């Protein structure tokens, strides 16, 4: 297996060609995670559409800022505490209903690891990963069915793949030095019963983990674990998905049930101590946004972008043009879907301060003019241009 993998990696590097930050015209790119690339300044609205959704605030709908899913007609938001509340808004931000089915019963969930919205079938998939189950409800909160998952899996990242399947990532496999499950980290599971329909094969030489564990405390018997908050193993890429197996030197695009190399990193992750990982953030029709991050407790990232038009790599900063000052846009939030690869929440009190200080313009200024400092946050959707 090791020799086959080494041959594959060498072939990919040979085919990629190019030198410095310039790339060849092949379908995939190579990234030297140790290189010093030049800086590039980008304006978000030049390459993405931005939509602001002020969430309605009332006595029942005072909610947090955890955007779980966005569809054509709905926005699903929760608090970051494990209170079980699921807030359903429409795309204008009007409050529709609050769902709470938290509990220990057969039709309830104990936690909310992730939520998948399937508007075509009027369904919410509530991923209660530590209880090894996915509860399915309609958009009014009525229980429909339970998907039981293998206790050796920990599904956190999960997306609506097609009419019959969810695409999932097993965090146990990916982030443990000794995997609970000896198979692959990525799989398609049935929306009907949770059974595995397909394990997606990604070759790698040696299992790696991005988690840092401290030595066990002799008094308590406990240890602390650290990992960056911007690890997104599954990144929607229009109608496809980019799959980031951190143990591999190639990031693949999973399209029509076929694997296609998207990014090849060098040097090999197996050759580095400490390891330096390459993580995807956001993919557009022109740019691949990534970060190179060394396995150290500080987790200081180097933000990288590949410009497909210039066929070159850069370090980058992206700014939101709806601010009069240089306000950076955060592109590393958990991806939502193929139409909306990223989102931010903007606290109402901060927007009110910026509005009063004359630091807003355009659509954001219009939204902020109607806010109270104690309102629910404004959701900023970062969407592909049409």
mmCIF file of C-alpha atoms in Angstrom:
data_model
loop_
_atom_site.group_PDB
_atom_site.id
_atom_site.type_symbol
_atom_site.label_atom_id
_atom_site.label_comp_id
_atom_site.label_asym_id
_atom_site.label_seq_id
_atom_site.Cartn_x
_atom_site.Cartn_y
_atom_site.Cartn_z
ATOM 1 C CA UNK A 1 0.000 0.000 0.000
ATOM 2 C CA UNK A 2 2.804 2.416 0.905
ATOM 3 C CA UNK A 3 4.647 1.882 -2.376
ATOM 4 C CA UNK A 4 1.450 2.298 -4.413
ATOM 5 C CA UNK A 5 0.652 5.516 -2.561
ATOM 6 C CA UNK A 6 4.163 6.892 -3.089
ATOM 7 C CA UNK A 7 3.954 6.211 -6.828
ATOM 8 C CA UNK A 8 0.571 7.972 -7.013
ATOM 9 C CA UNK A 9 1.892 11.018 -5.168
ATOM 10 C CA UNK A 10 5.026 11.281 -7.344
ATOM 11 C CA UNK A 11 2.912 11.022 -10.500
ATOM 12 C CA UNK A 12 0.606 13.788 -9.288
ATOM 13 C CA UNK A 13 3.541 16.083 -8.576
ATOM 14 C CA UNK A 14 5.107 15.327 -11.953
ATOM 15 C CA UNK A 15 1.850 16.056 -13.758
ATOM 16 C CA UNK A 16 1.256 19.280 -11.823
ATOM 17 C CA UNK A 17 4.537 20.843 -12.932
ATOM 18 C CA UNK A 18 5.025 24.579 -12.461
ATOM 19 C CA UNK A 19 7.430 26.308 -10.080
ATOM 20 C CA UNK A 20 7.272 29.081 -7.502
ATOM 21 C CA UNK A 21 3.729 30.320 -7.032
ATOM 22 C CA UNK A 22 2.896 29.781 -10.714
ATOM 23 C CA UNK A 23 0.922 26.696 -11.706
ATOM 24 C CA UNK A 24 0.364 24.692 -14.840
ATOM 25 C CA UNK A 25 -2.965 24.484 -16.629
ATOM 26 C CA UNK A 26 -3.875 21.082 -15.118
ATOM 27 C CA UNK A 27 -7.160 20.502 -13.320
ATOM 28 C CA UNK A 28 -5.513 20.312 -9.905
ATOM 29 C CA UNK A 29 -2.925 22.492 -8.196
ATOM 30 C CA UNK A 30 0.097 21.932 -5.974
ATOM 31 C CA UNK A 31 0.669 23.847 -2.747
ATOM 32 C CA UNK A 32 3.991 23.988 -0.923
ATOM 33 C CA UNK A 33 2.846 24.426 2.684
ATOM 34 C CA UNK A 34 6.302 25.734 3.676
ATOM 35 C CA UNK A 35 6.632 28.398 0.949
ATOM 36 C CA UNK A 36 6.383 32.161 1.444
ATOM 37 C CA UNK A 37 3.840 33.453 -1.047
ATOM 38 C CA UNK A 38 3.187 37.129 -1.910
ATOM 39 C CA UNK A 39 0.168 38.961 -0.484
ATOM 40 C CA UNK A 40 -3.043 39.644 -2.374
ATOM 41 C CA UNK A 41 -5.810 42.014 -1.230
ATOM 42 C CA UNK A 42 -9.347 41.053 -2.261
ATOM 43 C CA UNK A 43 -12.750 42.723 -1.955
ATOM 44 C CA UNK A 44 -15.443 40.205 -1.073
ATOM 45 C CA UNK A 45 -18.165 41.728 -3.253
ATOM 46 C CA UNK A 46 -15.901 41.555 -6.316
ATOM 47 C CA UNK A 47 -16.215 37.770 -6.436
ATOM 48 C CA UNK A 48 -19.131 36.822 -4.153
ATOM 49 C CA UNK A 49 -22.691 38.029 -3.588
ATOM 50 C CA UNK A 50 -23.601 39.088 -0.067
ATOM 51 C CA UNK A 51 -27.068 38.821 1.485
ATOM 52 C CA UNK A 52 -27.937 40.264 4.898
ATOM 53 C CA UNK A 53 -30.788 38.710 6.881
ATOM 54 C CA UNK A 54 -31.844 40.557 10.065
ATOM 55 C CA UNK A 55 -33.449 37.921 12.297
ATOM 56 C CA UNK A 56 -36.743 38.981 13.819
ATOM 57 C CA UNK A 57 -36.645 39.508 17.579
ATOM 58 C CA UNK A 58 -39.604 38.900 19.890
ATOM 59 C CA UNK A 59 -40.226 37.484 23.361
ATOM 60 C CA UNK A 60 -39.964 33.891 22.100
ATOM 61 C CA UNK A 61 -37.280 34.463 19.490
ATOM 62 C CA UNK A 62 -34.270 35.800 21.381
ATOM 63 C CA UNK A 63 -31.760 33.413 19.896
ATOM 64 C CA UNK A 64 -28.071 32.783 19.522
ATOM 65 C CA UNK A 65 -25.843 33.069 16.511
ATOM 66 C CA UNK A 66 -25.194 29.482 15.444
ATOM 67 C CA UNK A 67 -26.391 29.245 11.831
ATOM 68 C CA UNK A 68 -27.003 25.546 11.187
ATOM 69 C CA UNK A 69 -28.591 25.482 7.731
ATOM 70 C CA UNK A 70 -29.949 27.806 5.045
ATOM 71 C CA UNK A 71 -32.270 26.762 2.237
ATOM 72 C CA UNK A 72 -34.284 28.504 -0.443
ATOM 73 C CA UNK A 73 -37.007 29.424 2.038
ATOM 74 C CA UNK A 74 -35.669 28.764 5.534
ATOM 75 C CA UNK A 75 -32.881 29.713 7.925
ATOM 76 C CA UNK A 76 -32.176 27.345 10.831
ATOM 77 C CA UNK A 77 -30.447 28.850 13.895
ATOM 78 C CA UNK A 78 -29.618 27.519 17.366
ATOM 79 C CA UNK A 79 -27.960 28.762 20.522
ATOM 80 C CA UNK A 80 -24.451 27.554 21.281
ATOM 81 C CA UNK A 81 -25.603 26.171 24.615
ATOM 82 C CA UNK A 82 -27.126 22.691 24.631
ATOM 83 C CA UNK A 83 -30.655 23.931 25.383
ATOM 84 C CA UNK A 84 -32.227 22.066 22.453
ATOM 85 C CA UNK A 85 -33.899 25.126 20.898
ATOM 86 C CA UNK A 86 -34.093 25.191 17.093
ATOM 87 C CA UNK A 87 -35.270 28.497 15.617
ATOM 88 C CA UNK A 88 -36.845 28.437 12.149
ATOM 89 C CA UNK A 89 -36.901 31.690 10.161
ATOM 90 C CA UNK A 90 -37.789 32.404 6.562
ATOM 91 C CA UNK A 91 -35.211 33.888 4.158
ATOM 92 C CA UNK A 92 -36.383 37.404 5.058
ATOM 93 C CA UNK A 93 -35.615 36.716 8.724
ATOM 94 C CA UNK A 94 -39.242 36.463 9.855
ATOM 95 C CA UNK A 95 -39.691 34.136 12.827
ATOM 96 C CA UNK A 96 -41.740 31.070 11.892
ATOM 97 C CA UNK A 97 -41.458 28.688 14.852
ATOM 98 C CA UNK A 98 -39.273 27.362 17.629
ATOM 99 C CA UNK A 99 -38.740 23.605 17.924
ATOM 100 C CA UNK A 100 -37.431 21.834 21.004
ATOM 101 C CA UNK A 101 -37.502 18.025 21.150
ATOM 102 C CA UNK A 102 -34.627 17.657 23.598
ATOM 103 C CA UNK A 103 -34.880 14.689 25.943
ATOM 104 C CA UNK A 104 -34.094 11.038 26.455
ATOM 105 C CA UNK A 105 -37.120 9.604 24.641
ATOM 106 C CA UNK A 106 -37.119 7.633 21.435
ATOM 107 C CA UNK A 107 -38.377 10.597 19.410
ATOM 108 C CA UNK A 108 -36.056 13.135 21.058
ATOM 109 C CA UNK A 109 -32.444 14.293 20.794
ATOM 110 C CA UNK A 110 -29.976 14.901 23.585
ATOM 111 C CA UNK A 111 -27.592 17.113 21.633
ATOM 112 C CA UNK A 112 -27.233 18.979 18.341
ATOM 113 C CA UNK A 113 -23.972 18.105 16.581
ATOM 114 C CA UNK A 114 -25.234 19.314 13.210
ATOM 115 C CA UNK A 115 -28.481 19.904 11.333
ATOM 116 C CA UNK A 116 -29.217 19.115 7.698
ATOM 117 C CA UNK A 117 -32.125 20.856 5.979
ATOM 118 C CA UNK A 118 -33.859 18.984 3.143
ATOM 119 C CA UNK A 119 -36.479 21.408 1.841
ATOM 120 C CA UNK A 120 -37.444 19.179 -1.068
ATOM 121 C CA UNK A 121 -38.779 16.611 1.401
ATOM 122 C CA UNK A 122 -39.737 19.086 4.157
ATOM 123 C CA UNK A 123 -37.301 17.409 6.576
ATOM 124 C CA UNK A 124 -34.752 18.317 9.235
ATOM 125 C CA UNK A 125 -32.029 15.784 10.083
ATOM 126 C CA UNK A 126 -30.932 16.411 13.677
ATOM 127 C CA UNK A 127 -27.537 14.799 14.220
ATOM 128 C CA UNK A 128 -27.247 13.638 17.837
ATOM 129 C CA UNK A 129 -23.801 12.161 17.257
ATOM 130 C CA UNK A 130 -22.866 11.230 20.819
ATOM 131 C CA UNK A 131 -26.088 9.240 21.110
ATOM 132 C CA UNK A 132 -25.378 7.567 17.743
ATOM 133 C CA UNK A 133 -28.639 8.597 16.168
ATOM 134 C CA UNK A 134 -30.019 11.049 13.642
ATOM 135 C CA UNK A 135 -33.586 12.147 14.327
ATOM 136 C CA UNK A 136 -35.700 13.213 11.371
ATOM 137 C CA UNK A 137 -38.502 15.759 11.830
ATOM 138 C CA UNK A 138 -40.666 17.772 9.495
ATOM 139 C CA UNK A 139 -40.224 21.548 9.492
ATOM 140 C CA UNK A 140 -42.908 21.896 12.179
ATOM 141 C CA UNK A 141 -41.005 19.628 14.536
ATOM 142 C CA UNK A 142 -43.107 16.485 14.106
ATOM 143 C CA UNK A 143 -41.078 13.280 14.470
ATOM 144 C CA UNK A 144 -40.809 11.146 11.319
ATOM 145 C CA UNK A 145 -38.108 8.498 11.892
ATOM 146 C CA UNK A 146 -34.788 7.696 13.530
ATOM 147 C CA UNK A 147 -31.575 6.791 11.733
ATOM 148 C CA UNK A 148 -29.363 4.640 13.923
ATOM 149 C CA UNK A 149 -25.625 4.951 13.338
ATOM 150 C CA UNK A 150 -22.771 2.666 14.323
ATOM 151 C CA UNK A 151 -21.426 3.420 17.822
ATOM 152 C CA UNK A 152 -17.886 3.406 16.387
ATOM 153 C CA UNK A 153 -18.692 6.482 14.283
ATOM 154 C CA UNK A 154 -18.815 10.126 15.329
ATOM 155 C CA UNK A 155 -20.599 12.072 12.626
ATOM 156 C CA UNK A 156 -20.209 15.827 13.066
ATOM 157 C CA UNK A 157 -19.834 17.109 9.495
ATOM 158 C CA UNK A 158 -22.873 16.046 7.476
ATOM 159 C CA UNK A 159 -24.529 17.368 4.286
ATOM 160 C CA UNK A 160 -27.512 16.697 2.061
ATOM 161 C CA UNK A 161 -25.912 14.723 -0.773
ATOM 162 C CA UNK A 162 -28.875 13.675 -2.932
ATOM 163 C CA UNK A 163 -32.476 12.508 -2.654
ATOM 164 C CA UNK A 164 -31.506 9.288 -0.892
ATOM 165 C CA UNK A 165 -28.220 10.006 0.915
ATOM 166 C CA UNK A 166 -26.338 12.161 3.379
ATOM 167 C CA UNK A 167 -22.584 12.570 3.002
ATOM 168 C CA UNK A 168 -20.839 12.270 6.373
ATOM 169 C CA UNK A 169 -17.410 12.432 7.956
ATOM 170 C CA UNK A 170 -16.339 10.176 10.820
ATOM 171 C CA UNK A 171 -14.429 12.342 13.304
ATOM 172 C CA UNK A 172 -13.379 9.316 15.347
ATOM 173 C CA UNK A 173 -11.500 7.984 12.341
ATOM 174 C CA UNK A 174 -9.960 11.287 11.369
ATOM 175 C CA UNK A 175 -8.890 12.686 14.706
ATOM 176 C CA UNK A 176 -7.821 9.649 16.716
ATOM 177 C CA UNK A 177 -4.328 8.225 16.686
ATOM 178 C CA UNK A 178 -5.987 4.820 16.892
ATOM 179 C CA UNK A 179 -9.141 4.843 14.801
ATOM 180 C CA UNK A 180 -12.266 3.207 16.198
ATOM 181 C CA UNK A 181 -13.265 2.243 12.672
ATOM 182 C CA UNK A 182 -10.635 0.829 10.351
ATOM 183 C CA UNK A 183 -12.419 1.912 7.182
ATOM 184 C CA UNK A 184 -12.646 5.314 5.521
ATOM 185 C CA UNK A 185 -13.455 8.680 7.095
ATOM 186 C CA UNK A 186 -16.069 9.651 4.490
ATOM 187 C CA UNK A 187 -19.230 7.793 3.583
ATOM 188 C CA UNK A 188 -22.713 8.078 2.159
ATOM 189 C CA UNK A 189 -25.475 6.953 4.486
ATOM 190 C CA UNK A 190 -29.126 6.239 3.770
ATOM 191 C CA UNK A 191 -31.670 8.926 4.612
ATOM 192 C CA UNK A 192 -34.133 6.129 5.281
ATOM 193 C CA UNK A 193 -32.348 4.114 7.993
ATOM 194 C CA UNK A 194 -28.777 5.424 8.423
ATOM 195 C CA UNK A 195 -27.073 2.397 6.895
ATOM 196 C CA UNK A 196 -23.812 2.907 5.007
ATOM 197 C CA UNK A 197 -24.398 2.963 1.268
ATOM 198 C CA UNK A 198 -20.820 3.745 0.222
ATOM 199 C CA UNK A 199 -17.427 4.238 1.830
ATOM 200 C CA UNK A 200 -15.454 6.810 -0.128
ATOM 201 C CA UNK A 201 -11.892 5.587 -0.642
ATOM 202 C CA UNK A 202 -9.074 8.110 -0.086
ATOM 203 C CA UNK A 203 -5.531 6.673 -0.081
ATOM 204 C CA UNK A 204 -3.013 7.714 2.555
ATOM 205 C CA UNK A 205 0.233 6.306 3.890
ATOM 206 C CA UNK A 206 -0.110 6.841 7.643
ATOM 207 C CA UNK A 207 -3.004 7.929 9.881
ATOM 208 C CA UNK A 208 -2.491 11.465 11.183
ATOM 209 C CA UNK A 209 -4.382 13.496 13.759
ATOM 210 C CA UNK A 210 -4.640 17.274 14.070
ATOM 211 C CA UNK A 211 -5.685 16.960 17.724
ATOM 212 C CA UNK A 212 -3.097 17.839 20.368
ATOM 213 C CA UNK A 213 -3.500 16.064 23.710
ATOM 214 C CA UNK A 214 -1.819 17.260 26.892
ATOM 215 C CA UNK A 215 -0.254 14.733 29.274
ATOM 216 C CA UNK A 216 -2.732 13.151 31.677
ATOM 217 C CA UNK A 217 -3.171 15.006 34.958
ATOM 218 C CA UNK A 218 -2.023 12.622 37.700
ATOM 219 C CA UNK A 219 -4.538 13.997 40.216
ATOM 220 C CA UNK A 220 -7.671 14.064 38.058
ATOM 221 C CA UNK A 221 -6.758 11.439 35.478
ATOM 222 C CA UNK A 222 -7.898 13.879 32.781
ATOM 223 C CA UNK A 223 -6.145 15.442 29.814
ATOM 224 C CA UNK A 224 -6.972 18.380 27.562
ATOM 225 C CA UNK A 225 -7.338 18.179 23.806
ATOM 226 C CA UNK A 226 -6.846 21.059 21.361
ATOM 227 C CA UNK A 227 -7.643 21.423 17.686
ATOM 228 C CA UNK A 228 -8.312 24.396 15.404
ATOM 229 C CA UNK A 229 -11.936 25.456 14.990
ATOM 230 C CA UNK A 230 -11.545 25.793 11.218
ATOM 231 C CA UNK A 231 -11.189 22.123 10.288
ATOM 232 C CA UNK A 232 -13.841 21.395 7.640
ATOM 233 C CA UNK A 233 -13.359 17.883 6.210
ATOM 234 C CA UNK A 234 -16.290 18.302 3.789
ATOM 235 C CA UNK A 235 -16.485 21.501 1.743
ATOM 236 C CA UNK A 236 -19.386 21.942 -0.713
ATOM 237 C CA UNK A 237 -18.102 22.922 -4.146
ATOM 238 C CA UNK A 238 -21.158 23.932 -6.214
ATOM 239 C CA UNK A 239 -22.889 20.582 -6.916
ATOM 240 C CA UNK A 240 -19.847 18.577 -5.741
ATOM 241 C CA UNK A 241 -17.903 18.116 -2.496
ATOM 242 C CA UNK A 242 -14.220 18.566 -1.706
ATOM 243 C CA UNK A 243 -13.026 15.943 0.788
ATOM 244 C CA UNK A 244 -10.100 16.862 3.014
ATOM 245 C CA UNK A 245 -8.528 13.731 4.543
ATOM 246 C CA UNK A 246 -5.753 15.267 6.632
ATOM 247 C CA UNK A 247 -3.702 12.055 6.514
ATOM 248 C CA UNK A 248 -3.509 12.278 2.708
ATOM 249 C CA UNK A 249 -1.385 14.532 0.532
ATOM 250 C CA UNK A 250 -4.213 15.018 -1.966
ATOM 251 C CA UNK A 251 -7.532 16.781 -1.490
ATOM 252 C CA UNK A 252 -10.144 15.274 -3.786
ATOM 253 C CA UNK A 253 -13.322 16.490 -5.393
ATOM 254 C CA UNK A 254 -16.122 13.919 -5.131
ATOM 255 C CA UNK A 255 -18.267 14.370 -8.228
ATOM 256 C CA UNK A 256 -20.800 11.941 -9.723
ATOM 257 C CA UNK A 257 -19.479 9.279 -7.337
ATOM 258 C CA UNK A 258 -15.996 9.718 -8.847
ATOM 259 C CA UNK A 259 -12.826 10.954 -7.137
ATOM 260 C CA UNK A 260 -10.835 13.689 -8.856
ATOM 261 C CA UNK A 261 -7.626 15.302 -7.469
ATOM 262 C CA UNK A 262 -8.202 18.952 -6.605
ATOM 263 C CA UNK A 263 -5.163 20.006 -4.548
ATOM 264 C CA UNK A 264 -1.834 18.222 -3.980
ATOM 265 C CA UNK A 265 0.227 19.421 -1.023
ATOM 266 C CA UNK A 266 4.004 19.207 -0.671
ATOM 267 C CA UNK A 267 6.064 18.215 1.229
ATOM 268 C CA UNK A 268 4.244 15.085 2.293
ATOM 269 C CA UNK A 269 2.486 15.352 5.638
ATOM 270 C CA UNK A 270 4.239 12.135 6.670
ATOM 271 C CA UNK A 271 7.644 13.784 6.253
ATOM 272 C CA UNK A 272 7.006 16.682 8.649
ATOM 273 C CA UNK A 273 7.540 16.898 12.427
ATOM 274 C CA UNK A 274 5.503 18.614 13.654
ATOM 275 C CA UNK A 275 3.014 18.081 10.854
ATOM 276 C CA UNK A 276 1.806 21.065 8.849
ATOM 277 C CA UNK A 277 -1.696 20.466 7.536
ATOM 278 C CA UNK A 278 -3.446 22.036 4.566
ATOM 279 C CA UNK A 279 -7.117 22.798 5.237
ATOM 280 C CA UNK A 280 -9.752 24.038 2.817
ATOM 281 C CA UNK A 281 -11.865 27.051 3.754
ATOM 282 C CA UNK A 282 -13.966 28.087 0.749
ATOM 283 C CA UNK A 283 -14.029 27.282 -2.969
ATOM 284 C CA UNK A 284 -15.354 29.577 -5.696
ATOM 285 C CA UNK A 285 -15.272 29.441 -9.481
ATOM 286 C CA UNK A 286 -12.039 31.482 -9.419
ATOM 287 C CA UNK A 287 -10.458 31.099 -5.964
ATOM 288 C CA UNK A 288 -9.479 28.260 -3.647
ATOM 289 C CA UNK A 289 -9.182 29.603 -0.097
ATOM 290 C CA UNK A 290 -7.074 27.452 2.244
ATOM 291 C CA UNK A 291 -4.922 27.627 5.354
ATOM 292 C CA UNK A 292 -1.639 25.924 6.201
ATOM 293 C CA UNK A 293 -1.480 25.210 9.915
ATOM 294 C CA UNK A 294 1.221 23.596 12.043
ATOM 295 C CA UNK A 295 0.297 21.081 14.731
ATOM 296 C CA UNK A 296 1.162 23.262 17.702
ATOM 297 C CA UNK A 297 -1.100 24.435 20.514
ATOM 298 C CA UNK A 298 -1.007 28.018 19.166
ATOM 299 C CA UNK A 299 -2.318 26.785 15.771
ATOM 300 C CA UNK A 300 -1.077 29.888 13.957
ATOM 301 C CA UNK A 301 -2.438 29.586 10.397
ATOM 302 C CA UNK A 302 -1.092 30.926 7.126
ATOM 303 C CA UNK A 303 -4.035 31.950 4.958
ATOM 304 C CA UNK A 304 -3.552 30.972 1.313
ATOM 305 C CA UNK A 305 -5.553 31.500 -1.851
ATOM 306 C CA UNK A 306 -5.077 30.035 -5.308
ATOM 307 C CA UNK A 307 -6.195 32.309 -8.137
ATOM 308 C CA UNK A 308 -7.326 30.115 -11.053
ATOM 309 C CA UNK A 309 -7.235 33.067 -13.440
ATOM 310 C CA UNK A 310 -3.664 34.051 -12.604
ATOM 311 C CA UNK A 311 -2.662 30.410 -11.953
ATOM 312 C CA UNK A 312 -0.770 31.486 -8.841
ATOM 313 C CA UNK A 313 -0.815 31.183 -5.052
ATOM 314 C CA UNK A 314 -0.922 34.057 -2.572
ATOM 315 C CA UNK A 315 -1.384 34.883 1.054
ATOM 316 C CA UNK A 316 -4.513 36.971 1.325
ATOM 317 C CA UNK A 317 -6.810 39.324 3.168
ATOM 318 C CA UNK A 318 -10.448 39.781 2.105
ATOM 319 C CA UNK A 319 -12.368 42.940 2.983
ATOM 320 C CA UNK A 320 -16.111 43.674 3.128
ATOM 321 C CA UNK A 321 -16.849 46.771 1.012
ATOM 322 C CA UNK A 322 -19.998 47.564 3.018
ATOM 323 C CA UNK A 323 -17.724 49.064 5.689
ATOM 324 C CA UNK A 324 -16.007 52.415 5.203
ATOM 325 C CA UNK A 325 -12.933 51.156 7.052
ATOM 326 C CA UNK A 326 -10.923 48.010 6.341
ATOM 327 C CA UNK A 327 -13.159 45.300 7.793
ATOM 328 C CA UNK A 328 -11.984 41.782 7.102
ATOM 329 C CA UNK A 329 -14.486 39.138 6.002
ATOM 330 C CA UNK A 330 -14.168 35.756 7.710
ATOM 331 C CA UNK A 331 -14.212 32.938 5.154
ATOM 332 C CA UNK A 332 -13.567 29.979 7.472
ATOM 333 C CA UNK A 333 -17.004 29.403 8.969
ATOM 334 C CA UNK A 334 -18.605 25.972 8.634
ATOM 335 C CA UNK A 335 -19.699 25.718 4.977
ATOM 336 C CA UNK A 336 -23.465 25.686 4.456
ATOM 337 C CA UNK A 337 -24.110 24.288 0.981
ATOM 338 C CA UNK A 338 -23.133 24.504 -2.679
ATOM 339 C CA UNK A 339 -24.915 27.831 -3.181
ATOM 340 C CA UNK A 340 -23.851 29.442 0.090
ATOM 341 C CA UNK A 341 -20.320 28.306 0.946
ATOM 342 C CA UNK A 342 -19.905 30.595 3.956
ATOM 343 C CA UNK A 343 -21.723 32.855 6.372
ATOM 344 C CA UNK A 344 -21.046 35.215 9.237
ATOM 345 C CA UNK A 345 -23.222 36.513 12.048
ATOM 346 C CA UNK A 346 -23.074 40.222 12.811
ATOM 347 C CA UNK A 347 -24.068 41.238 16.334
ATOM 348 C CA UNK A 348 -26.793 43.891 16.400
ATOM 349 C CA UNK A 349 -25.105 46.025 19.077
ATOM 350 C CA UNK A 350 -21.909 46.190 17.045
ATOM 351 C CA UNK A 351 -23.768 47.107 13.849
ATOM 352 C CA UNK A 352 -25.618 49.878 15.710
ATOM 353 C CA UNK A 353 -22.302 51.267 16.944
ATOM 354 C CA UNK A 354 -20.807 51.151 13.453
ATOM 355 C CA UNK A 355 -23.909 52.771 11.973
ATOM 356 C CA UNK A 356 -23.839 55.604 14.493
ATOM 357 C CA UNK A 357 -20.121 56.027 13.882
ATOM 358 C CA UNK A 358 -20.626 56.357 10.116
ATOM 359 C CA UNK A 359 -18.650 53.205 9.345
ATOM 360 C CA UNK A 360 -21.293 51.444 7.221
ATOM 361 C CA UNK A 361 -22.530 51.874 3.674
ATOM 362 C CA UNK A 362 -24.610 50.107 1.058
ATOM 363 C CA UNK A 363 -27.005 47.297 1.990
ATOM 364 C CA UNK A 364 -25.513 46.826 5.440
ATOM 365 C CA UNK A 365 -26.116 50.475 6.340
ATOM 366 C CA UNK A 366 -29.780 50.114 5.353
ATOM 367 C CA UNK A 367 -30.162 47.031 7.553
ATOM 368 C CA UNK A 368 -28.357 48.562 10.532
ATOM 369 C CA UNK A 369 -30.501 51.711 10.413
ATOM 370 C CA UNK A 370 -33.506 49.636 11.528
ATOM 371 C CA UNK A 371 -31.788 47.716 14.339
ATOM 372 C CA UNK A 372 -31.912 47.963 18.095
ATOM 373 C CA UNK A 373 -28.742 47.036 19.965
ATOM 374 C CA UNK A 374 -30.544 44.152 21.725
ATOM 375 C CA UNK A 375 -31.938 42.595 18.542
ATOM 376 C CA UNK A 376 -31.029 39.157 17.265
ATOM 377 C CA UNK A 377 -27.917 39.036 15.058
ATOM 378 C CA UNK A 378 -27.886 39.786 11.356
ATOM 379 C CA UNK A 379 -26.924 36.777 9.251
ATOM 380 C CA UNK A 380 -24.507 37.562 6.437
ATOM 381 C CA UNK A 381 -24.676 34.958 3.678
ATOM 382 C CA UNK A 382 -21.678 34.741 1.344
ATOM 383 C CA UNK A 383 -23.014 33.314 -1.925
ATOM 384 C CA UNK A 384 -21.685 32.376 -5.333
ATOM 385 C CA UNK A 385 -22.358 35.014 -7.966
ATOM 386 C CA UNK A 386 -25.049 34.152 -10.481
#
